[in-house]
Short mmCIF file of N, CA, C and O in Angstrom, two decimals:
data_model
loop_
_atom_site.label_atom_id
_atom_site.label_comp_id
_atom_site.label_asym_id
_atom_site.label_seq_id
_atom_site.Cartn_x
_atom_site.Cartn_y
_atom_site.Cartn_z
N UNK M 1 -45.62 -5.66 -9.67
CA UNK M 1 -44.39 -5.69 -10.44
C UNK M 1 -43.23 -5.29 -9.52
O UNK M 1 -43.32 -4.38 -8.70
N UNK M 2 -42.19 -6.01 -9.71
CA UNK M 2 -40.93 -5.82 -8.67
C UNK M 2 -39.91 -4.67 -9.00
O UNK M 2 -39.66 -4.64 -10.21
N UNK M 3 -39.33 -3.81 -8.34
CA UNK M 3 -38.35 -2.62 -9.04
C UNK M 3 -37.38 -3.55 -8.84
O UNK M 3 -36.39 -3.26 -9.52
N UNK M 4 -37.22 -4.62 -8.14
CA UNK M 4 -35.58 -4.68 -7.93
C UNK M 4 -34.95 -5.09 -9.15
O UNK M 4 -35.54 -5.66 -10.06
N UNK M 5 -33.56 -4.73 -9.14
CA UNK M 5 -33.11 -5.04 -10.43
C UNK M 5 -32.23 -6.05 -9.87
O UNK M 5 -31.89 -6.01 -8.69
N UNK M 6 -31.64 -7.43 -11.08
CA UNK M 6 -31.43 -8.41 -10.88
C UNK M 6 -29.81 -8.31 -11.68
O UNK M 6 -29.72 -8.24 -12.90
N UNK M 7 -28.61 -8.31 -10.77
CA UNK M 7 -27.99 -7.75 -11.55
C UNK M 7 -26.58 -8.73 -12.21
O UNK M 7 -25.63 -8.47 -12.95
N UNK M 8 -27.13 -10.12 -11.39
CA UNK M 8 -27.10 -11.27 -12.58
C UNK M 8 -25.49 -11.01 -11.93
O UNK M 8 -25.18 -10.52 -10.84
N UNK M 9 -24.75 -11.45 -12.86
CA UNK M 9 -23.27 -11.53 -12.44
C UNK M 9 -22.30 -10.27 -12.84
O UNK M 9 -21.09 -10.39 -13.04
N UNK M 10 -23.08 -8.98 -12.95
CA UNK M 10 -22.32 -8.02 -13.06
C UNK M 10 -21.23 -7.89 -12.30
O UNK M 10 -20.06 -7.59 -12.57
N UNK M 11 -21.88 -8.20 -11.11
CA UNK M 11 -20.61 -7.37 -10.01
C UNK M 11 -19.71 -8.00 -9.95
O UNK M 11 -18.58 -7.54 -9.80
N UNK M 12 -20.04 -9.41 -10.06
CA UNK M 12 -18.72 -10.42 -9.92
C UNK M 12 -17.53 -10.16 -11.02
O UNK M 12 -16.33 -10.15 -10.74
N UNK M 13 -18.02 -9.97 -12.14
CA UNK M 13 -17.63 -9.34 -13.30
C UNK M 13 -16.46 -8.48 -13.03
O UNK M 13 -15.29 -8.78 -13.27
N UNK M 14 -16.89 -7.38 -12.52
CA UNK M 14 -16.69 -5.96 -12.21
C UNK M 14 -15.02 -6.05 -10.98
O UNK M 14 -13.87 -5.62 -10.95
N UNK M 15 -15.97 -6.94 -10.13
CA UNK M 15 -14.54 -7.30 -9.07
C UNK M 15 -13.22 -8.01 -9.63
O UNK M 15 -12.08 -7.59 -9.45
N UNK M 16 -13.58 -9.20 -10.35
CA UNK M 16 -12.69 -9.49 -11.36
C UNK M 16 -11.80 -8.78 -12.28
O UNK M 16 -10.63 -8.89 -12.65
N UNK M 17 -12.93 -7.89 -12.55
CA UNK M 17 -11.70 -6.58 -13.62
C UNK M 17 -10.49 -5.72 -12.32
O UNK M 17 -9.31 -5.38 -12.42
N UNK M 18 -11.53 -5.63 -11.17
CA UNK M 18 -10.71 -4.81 -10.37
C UNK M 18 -9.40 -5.30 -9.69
O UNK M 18 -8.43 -4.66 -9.29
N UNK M 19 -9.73 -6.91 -9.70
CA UNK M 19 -8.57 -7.88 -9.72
C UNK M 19 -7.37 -7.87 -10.35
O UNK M 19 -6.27 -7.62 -9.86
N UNK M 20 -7.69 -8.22 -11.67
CA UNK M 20 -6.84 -7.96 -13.09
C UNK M 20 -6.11 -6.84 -12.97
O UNK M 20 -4.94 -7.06 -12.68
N UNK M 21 -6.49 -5.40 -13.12
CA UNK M 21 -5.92 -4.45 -12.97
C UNK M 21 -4.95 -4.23 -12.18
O UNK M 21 -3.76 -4.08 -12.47
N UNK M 22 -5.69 -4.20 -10.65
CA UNK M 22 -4.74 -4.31 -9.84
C UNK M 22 -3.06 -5.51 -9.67
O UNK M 22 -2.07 -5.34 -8.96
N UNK M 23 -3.36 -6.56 -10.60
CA UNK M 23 -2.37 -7.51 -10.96
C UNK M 23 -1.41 -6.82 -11.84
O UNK M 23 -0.27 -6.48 -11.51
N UNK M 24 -2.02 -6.61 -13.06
CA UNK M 24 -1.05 -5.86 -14.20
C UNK M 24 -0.38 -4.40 -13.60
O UNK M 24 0.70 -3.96 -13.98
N UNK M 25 -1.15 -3.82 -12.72
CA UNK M 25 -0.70 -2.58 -12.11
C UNK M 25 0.68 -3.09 -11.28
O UNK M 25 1.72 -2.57 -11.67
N UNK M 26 0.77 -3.95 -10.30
CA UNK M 26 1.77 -4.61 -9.99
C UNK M 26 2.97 -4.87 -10.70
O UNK M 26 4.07 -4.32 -10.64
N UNK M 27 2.48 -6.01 -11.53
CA UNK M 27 3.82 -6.16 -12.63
C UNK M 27 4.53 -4.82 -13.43
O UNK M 27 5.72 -4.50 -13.47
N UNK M 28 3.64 -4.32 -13.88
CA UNK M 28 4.15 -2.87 -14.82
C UNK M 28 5.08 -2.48 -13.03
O UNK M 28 6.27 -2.22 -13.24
N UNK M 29 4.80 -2.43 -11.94
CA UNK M 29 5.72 -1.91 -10.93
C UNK M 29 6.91 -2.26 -11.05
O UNK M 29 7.97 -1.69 -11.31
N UNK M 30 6.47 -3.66 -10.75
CA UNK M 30 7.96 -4.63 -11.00
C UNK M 30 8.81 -4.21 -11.93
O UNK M 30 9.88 -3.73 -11.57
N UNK M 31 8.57 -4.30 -13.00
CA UNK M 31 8.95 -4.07 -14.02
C UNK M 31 9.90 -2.92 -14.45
O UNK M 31 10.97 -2.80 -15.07
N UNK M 32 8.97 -2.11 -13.82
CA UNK M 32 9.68 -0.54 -13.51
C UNK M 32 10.85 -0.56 -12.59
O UNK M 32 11.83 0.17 -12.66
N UNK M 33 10.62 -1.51 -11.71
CA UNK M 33 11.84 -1.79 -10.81
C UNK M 33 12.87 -2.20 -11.28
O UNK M 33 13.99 -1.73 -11.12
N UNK M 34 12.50 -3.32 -12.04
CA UNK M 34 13.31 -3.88 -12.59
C UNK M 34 14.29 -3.09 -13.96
O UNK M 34 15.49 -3.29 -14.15
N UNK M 35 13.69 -2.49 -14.51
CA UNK M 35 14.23 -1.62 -15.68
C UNK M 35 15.10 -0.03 -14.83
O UNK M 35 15.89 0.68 -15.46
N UNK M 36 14.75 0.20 -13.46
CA UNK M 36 15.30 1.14 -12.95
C UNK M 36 16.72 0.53 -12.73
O UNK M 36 17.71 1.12 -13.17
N UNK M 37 16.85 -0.95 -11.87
CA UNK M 37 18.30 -1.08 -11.77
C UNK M 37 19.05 -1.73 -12.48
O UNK M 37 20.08 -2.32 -12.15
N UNK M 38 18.38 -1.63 -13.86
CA UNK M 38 18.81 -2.68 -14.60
C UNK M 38 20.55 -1.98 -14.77
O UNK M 38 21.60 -2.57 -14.58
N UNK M 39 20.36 -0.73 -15.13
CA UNK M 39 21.65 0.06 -15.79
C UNK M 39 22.04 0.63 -14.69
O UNK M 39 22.43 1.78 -14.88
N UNK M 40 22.11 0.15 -13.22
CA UNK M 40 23.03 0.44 -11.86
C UNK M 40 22.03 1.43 -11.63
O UNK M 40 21.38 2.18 -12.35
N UNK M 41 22.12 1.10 -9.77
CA UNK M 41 20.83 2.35 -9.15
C UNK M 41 21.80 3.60 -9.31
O UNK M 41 23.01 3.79 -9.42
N UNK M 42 20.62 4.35 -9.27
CA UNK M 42 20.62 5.64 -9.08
C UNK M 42 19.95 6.40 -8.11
O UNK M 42 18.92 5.88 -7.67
N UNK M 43 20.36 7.80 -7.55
CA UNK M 43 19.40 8.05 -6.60
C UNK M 43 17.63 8.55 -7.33
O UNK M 43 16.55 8.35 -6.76
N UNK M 44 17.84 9.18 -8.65
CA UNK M 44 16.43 9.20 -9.05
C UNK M 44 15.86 8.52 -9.70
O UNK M 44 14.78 8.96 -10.09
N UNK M 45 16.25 7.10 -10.16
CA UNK M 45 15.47 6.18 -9.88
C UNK M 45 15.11 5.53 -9.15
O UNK M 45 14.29 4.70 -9.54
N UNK M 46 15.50 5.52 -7.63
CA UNK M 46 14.98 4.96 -6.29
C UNK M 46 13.87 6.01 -5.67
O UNK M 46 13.11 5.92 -4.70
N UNK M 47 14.12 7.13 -6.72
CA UNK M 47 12.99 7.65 -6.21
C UNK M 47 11.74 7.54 -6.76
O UNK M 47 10.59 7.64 -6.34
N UNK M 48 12.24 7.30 -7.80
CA UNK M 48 10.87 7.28 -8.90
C UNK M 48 10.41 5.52 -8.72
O UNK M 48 9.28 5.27 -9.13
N UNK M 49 11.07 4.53 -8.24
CA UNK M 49 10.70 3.57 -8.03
C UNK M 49 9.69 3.33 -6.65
O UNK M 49 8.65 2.72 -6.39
N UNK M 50 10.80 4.32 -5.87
CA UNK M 50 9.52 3.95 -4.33
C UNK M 50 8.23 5.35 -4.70
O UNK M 50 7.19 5.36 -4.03
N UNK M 51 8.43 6.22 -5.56
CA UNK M 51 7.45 6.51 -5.83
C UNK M 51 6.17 5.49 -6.21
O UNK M 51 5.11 5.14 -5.69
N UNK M 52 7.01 5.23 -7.58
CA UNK M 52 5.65 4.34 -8.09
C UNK M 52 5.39 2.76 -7.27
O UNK M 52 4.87 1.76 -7.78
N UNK M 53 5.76 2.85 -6.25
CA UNK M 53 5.74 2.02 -4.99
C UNK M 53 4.53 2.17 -4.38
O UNK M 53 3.74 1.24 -4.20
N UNK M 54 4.27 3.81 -3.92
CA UNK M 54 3.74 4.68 -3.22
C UNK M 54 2.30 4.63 -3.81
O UNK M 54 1.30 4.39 -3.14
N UNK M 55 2.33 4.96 -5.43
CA UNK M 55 1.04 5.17 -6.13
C UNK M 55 0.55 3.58 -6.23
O UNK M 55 -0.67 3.47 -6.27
N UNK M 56 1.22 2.48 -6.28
CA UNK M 56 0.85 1.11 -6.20
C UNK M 56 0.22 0.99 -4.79
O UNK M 56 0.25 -0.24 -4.74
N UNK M 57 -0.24 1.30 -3.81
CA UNK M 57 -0.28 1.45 -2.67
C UNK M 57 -1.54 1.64 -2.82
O UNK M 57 -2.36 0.76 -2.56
N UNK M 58 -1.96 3.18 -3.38
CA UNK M 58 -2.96 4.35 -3.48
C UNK M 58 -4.39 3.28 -4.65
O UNK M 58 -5.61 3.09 -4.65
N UNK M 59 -3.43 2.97 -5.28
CA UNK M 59 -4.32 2.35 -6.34
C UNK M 59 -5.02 0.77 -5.83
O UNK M 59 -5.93 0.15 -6.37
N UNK M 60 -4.29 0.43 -4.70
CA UNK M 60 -4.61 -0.64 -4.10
C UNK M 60 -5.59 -0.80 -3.28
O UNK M 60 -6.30 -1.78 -3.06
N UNK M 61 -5.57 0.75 -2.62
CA UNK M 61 -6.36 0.68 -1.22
C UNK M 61 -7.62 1.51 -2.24
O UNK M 61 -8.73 1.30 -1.75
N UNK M 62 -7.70 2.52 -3.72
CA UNK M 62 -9.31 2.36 -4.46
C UNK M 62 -9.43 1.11 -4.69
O UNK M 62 -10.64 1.01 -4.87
N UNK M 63 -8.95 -0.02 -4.81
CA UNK M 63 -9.16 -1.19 -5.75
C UNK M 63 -9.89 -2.35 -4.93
O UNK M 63 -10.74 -3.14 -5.34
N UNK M 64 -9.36 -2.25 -3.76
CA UNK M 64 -10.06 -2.99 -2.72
C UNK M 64 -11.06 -2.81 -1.98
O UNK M 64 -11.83 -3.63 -1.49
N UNK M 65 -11.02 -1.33 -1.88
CA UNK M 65 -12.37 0.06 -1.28
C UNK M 65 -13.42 -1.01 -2.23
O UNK M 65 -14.12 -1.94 -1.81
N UNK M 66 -13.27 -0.59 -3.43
CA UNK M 66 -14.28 -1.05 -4.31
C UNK M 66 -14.54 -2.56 -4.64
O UNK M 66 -15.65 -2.83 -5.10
N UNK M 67 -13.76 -3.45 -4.47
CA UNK M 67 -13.83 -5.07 -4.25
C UNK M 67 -14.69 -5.25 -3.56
O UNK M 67 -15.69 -5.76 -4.04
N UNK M 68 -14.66 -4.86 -2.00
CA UNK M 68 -15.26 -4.70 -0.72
C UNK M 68 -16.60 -4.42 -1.38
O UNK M 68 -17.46 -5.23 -1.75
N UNK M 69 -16.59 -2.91 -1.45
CA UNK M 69 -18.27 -2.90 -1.63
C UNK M 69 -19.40 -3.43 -3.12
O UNK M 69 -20.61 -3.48 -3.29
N UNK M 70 -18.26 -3.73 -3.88
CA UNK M 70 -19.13 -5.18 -4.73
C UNK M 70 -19.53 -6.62 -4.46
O UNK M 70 -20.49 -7.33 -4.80
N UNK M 71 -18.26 -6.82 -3.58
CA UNK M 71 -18.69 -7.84 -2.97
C UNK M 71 -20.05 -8.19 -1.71
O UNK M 71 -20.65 -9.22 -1.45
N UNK M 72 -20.13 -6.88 -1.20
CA UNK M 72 -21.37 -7.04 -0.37
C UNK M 72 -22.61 -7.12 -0.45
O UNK M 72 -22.82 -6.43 -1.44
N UNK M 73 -24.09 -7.67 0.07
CA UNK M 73 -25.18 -7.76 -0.69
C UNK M 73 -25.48 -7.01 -0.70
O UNK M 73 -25.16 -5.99 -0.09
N UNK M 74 -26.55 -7.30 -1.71
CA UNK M 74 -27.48 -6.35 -2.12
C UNK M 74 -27.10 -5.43 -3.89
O UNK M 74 -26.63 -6.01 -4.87
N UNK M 75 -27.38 -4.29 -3.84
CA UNK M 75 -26.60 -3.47 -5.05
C UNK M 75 -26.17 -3.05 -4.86
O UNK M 75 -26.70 -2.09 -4.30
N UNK M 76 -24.58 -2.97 -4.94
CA UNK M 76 -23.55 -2.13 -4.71
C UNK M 76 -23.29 -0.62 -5.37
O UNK M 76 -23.59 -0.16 -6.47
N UNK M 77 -22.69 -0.14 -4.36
CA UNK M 77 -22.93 2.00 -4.50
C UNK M 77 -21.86 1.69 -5.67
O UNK M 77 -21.07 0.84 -6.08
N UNK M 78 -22.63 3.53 -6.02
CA UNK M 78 -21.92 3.51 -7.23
C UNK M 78 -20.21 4.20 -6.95
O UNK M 78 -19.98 4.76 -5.88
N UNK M 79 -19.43 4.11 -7.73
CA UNK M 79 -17.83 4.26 -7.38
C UNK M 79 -18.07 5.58 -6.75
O UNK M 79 -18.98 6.22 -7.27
N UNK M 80 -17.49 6.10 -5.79
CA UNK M 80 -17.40 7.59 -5.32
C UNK M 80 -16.78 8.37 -6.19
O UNK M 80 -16.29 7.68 -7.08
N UNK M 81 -16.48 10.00 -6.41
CA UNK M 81 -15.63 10.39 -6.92
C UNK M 81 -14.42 10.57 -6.24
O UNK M 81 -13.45 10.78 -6.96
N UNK M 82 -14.30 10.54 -5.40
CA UNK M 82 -12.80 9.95 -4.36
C UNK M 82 -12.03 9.22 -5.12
O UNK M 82 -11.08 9.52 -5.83
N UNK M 83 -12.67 7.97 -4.83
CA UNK M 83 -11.81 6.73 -5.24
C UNK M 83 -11.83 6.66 -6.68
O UNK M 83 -10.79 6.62 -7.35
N UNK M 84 -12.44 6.64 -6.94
CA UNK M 84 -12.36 7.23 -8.82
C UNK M 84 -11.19 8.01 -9.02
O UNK M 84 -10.26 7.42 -9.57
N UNK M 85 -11.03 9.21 -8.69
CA UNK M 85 -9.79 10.20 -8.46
C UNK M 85 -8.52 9.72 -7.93
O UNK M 85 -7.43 10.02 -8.42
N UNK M 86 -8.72 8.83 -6.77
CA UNK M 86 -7.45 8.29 -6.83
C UNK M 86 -6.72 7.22 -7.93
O UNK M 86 -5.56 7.14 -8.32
N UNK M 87 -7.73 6.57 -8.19
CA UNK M 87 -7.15 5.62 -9.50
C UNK M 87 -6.77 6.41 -10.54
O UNK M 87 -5.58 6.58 -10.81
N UNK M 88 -7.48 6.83 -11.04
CA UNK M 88 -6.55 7.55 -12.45
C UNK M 88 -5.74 8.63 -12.14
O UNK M 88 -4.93 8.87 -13.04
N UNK M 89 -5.68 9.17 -11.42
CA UNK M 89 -4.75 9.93 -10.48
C UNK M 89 -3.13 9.07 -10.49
O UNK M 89 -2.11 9.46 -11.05
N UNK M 90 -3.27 8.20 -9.91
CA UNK M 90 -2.35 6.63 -9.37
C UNK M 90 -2.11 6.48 -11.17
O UNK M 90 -1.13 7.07 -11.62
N UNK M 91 -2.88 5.81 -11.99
CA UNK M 91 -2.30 5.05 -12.94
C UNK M 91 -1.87 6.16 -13.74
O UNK M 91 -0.85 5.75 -14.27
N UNK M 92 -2.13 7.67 -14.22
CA UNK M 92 -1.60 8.26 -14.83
C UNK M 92 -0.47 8.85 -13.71
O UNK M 92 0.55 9.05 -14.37
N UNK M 93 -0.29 9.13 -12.63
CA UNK M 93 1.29 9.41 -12.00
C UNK M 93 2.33 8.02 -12.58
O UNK M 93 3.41 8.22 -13.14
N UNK M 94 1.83 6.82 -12.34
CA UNK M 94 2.33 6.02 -12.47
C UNK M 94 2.87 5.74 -14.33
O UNK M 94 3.76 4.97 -14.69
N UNK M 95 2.34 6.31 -14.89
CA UNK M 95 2.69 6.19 -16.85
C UNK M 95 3.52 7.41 -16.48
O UNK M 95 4.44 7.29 -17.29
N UNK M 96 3.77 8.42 -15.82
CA UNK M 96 4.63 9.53 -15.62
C UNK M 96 5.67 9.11 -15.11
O UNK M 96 6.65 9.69 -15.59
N UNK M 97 6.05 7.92 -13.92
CA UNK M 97 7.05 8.06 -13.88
C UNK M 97 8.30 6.76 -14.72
O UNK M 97 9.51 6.53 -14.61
N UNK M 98 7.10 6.15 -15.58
CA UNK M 98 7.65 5.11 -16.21
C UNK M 98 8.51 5.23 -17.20
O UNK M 98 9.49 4.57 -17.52
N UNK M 99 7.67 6.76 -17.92
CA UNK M 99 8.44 7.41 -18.95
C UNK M 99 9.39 8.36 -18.23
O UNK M 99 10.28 8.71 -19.00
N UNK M 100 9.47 8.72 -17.44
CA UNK M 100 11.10 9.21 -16.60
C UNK M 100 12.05 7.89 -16.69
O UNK M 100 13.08 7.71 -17.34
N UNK M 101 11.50 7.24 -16.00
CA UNK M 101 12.45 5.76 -15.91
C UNK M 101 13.04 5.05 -17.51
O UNK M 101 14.08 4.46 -17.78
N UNK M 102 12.16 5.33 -18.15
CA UNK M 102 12.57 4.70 -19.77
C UNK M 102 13.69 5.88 -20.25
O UNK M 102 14.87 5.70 -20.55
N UNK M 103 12.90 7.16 -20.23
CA UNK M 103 13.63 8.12 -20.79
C UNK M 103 15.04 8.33 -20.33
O UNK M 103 15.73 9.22 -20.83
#
């Protein structure tokens, strides 16, 4: 009897979501950009923009960490707590400074 497990199109799955995210994570940037100069720059919204510049960055380089190692054969490791930490780390700084920017 074989242990290996067959894991069918999970991962492809999985990279795809990490795709997506990382897309909508983008736009919500934009967006933020866009809603920062909408009503004339300011200096703390250029900050809070190249902030959430900064965390778009952070969330990019877990997002691809983890692309990378789904994409490679075999069964891919499970998420570290690192890169785990940086993503929700990243997307909740990033809902922090959106509601500065709205507010």
């Amino acid at each position: 009897m074989s242990t290996e497990r067959d894991p069918g199109l999970q991962p492809e799955r999985t990279r795809l979501a990490w795709r997506r995210t990382t897309l909508s994570y983008a736009v919500a940037a934009v967006l933020a950009l866009r809603n920062a100069v909408h009503g004339g720059v300011t200096a703390t919204a250029l900050v809070v923009c190249a902030l959430c510049g900064a965390l778009w960055l952070g969330f990019v380089w877990a997002a691809h960490r983890r692309i990378r190692a789904l994409a490679a054969s075999g069964r891919p490791a499970a998420l570290t707590p690192r890169e785990a930490t940086v993503a929700v780390l990243c997307i909740v700084a990033t809902a922090a400074c959106a509601a500065v920017l709205v507010f």
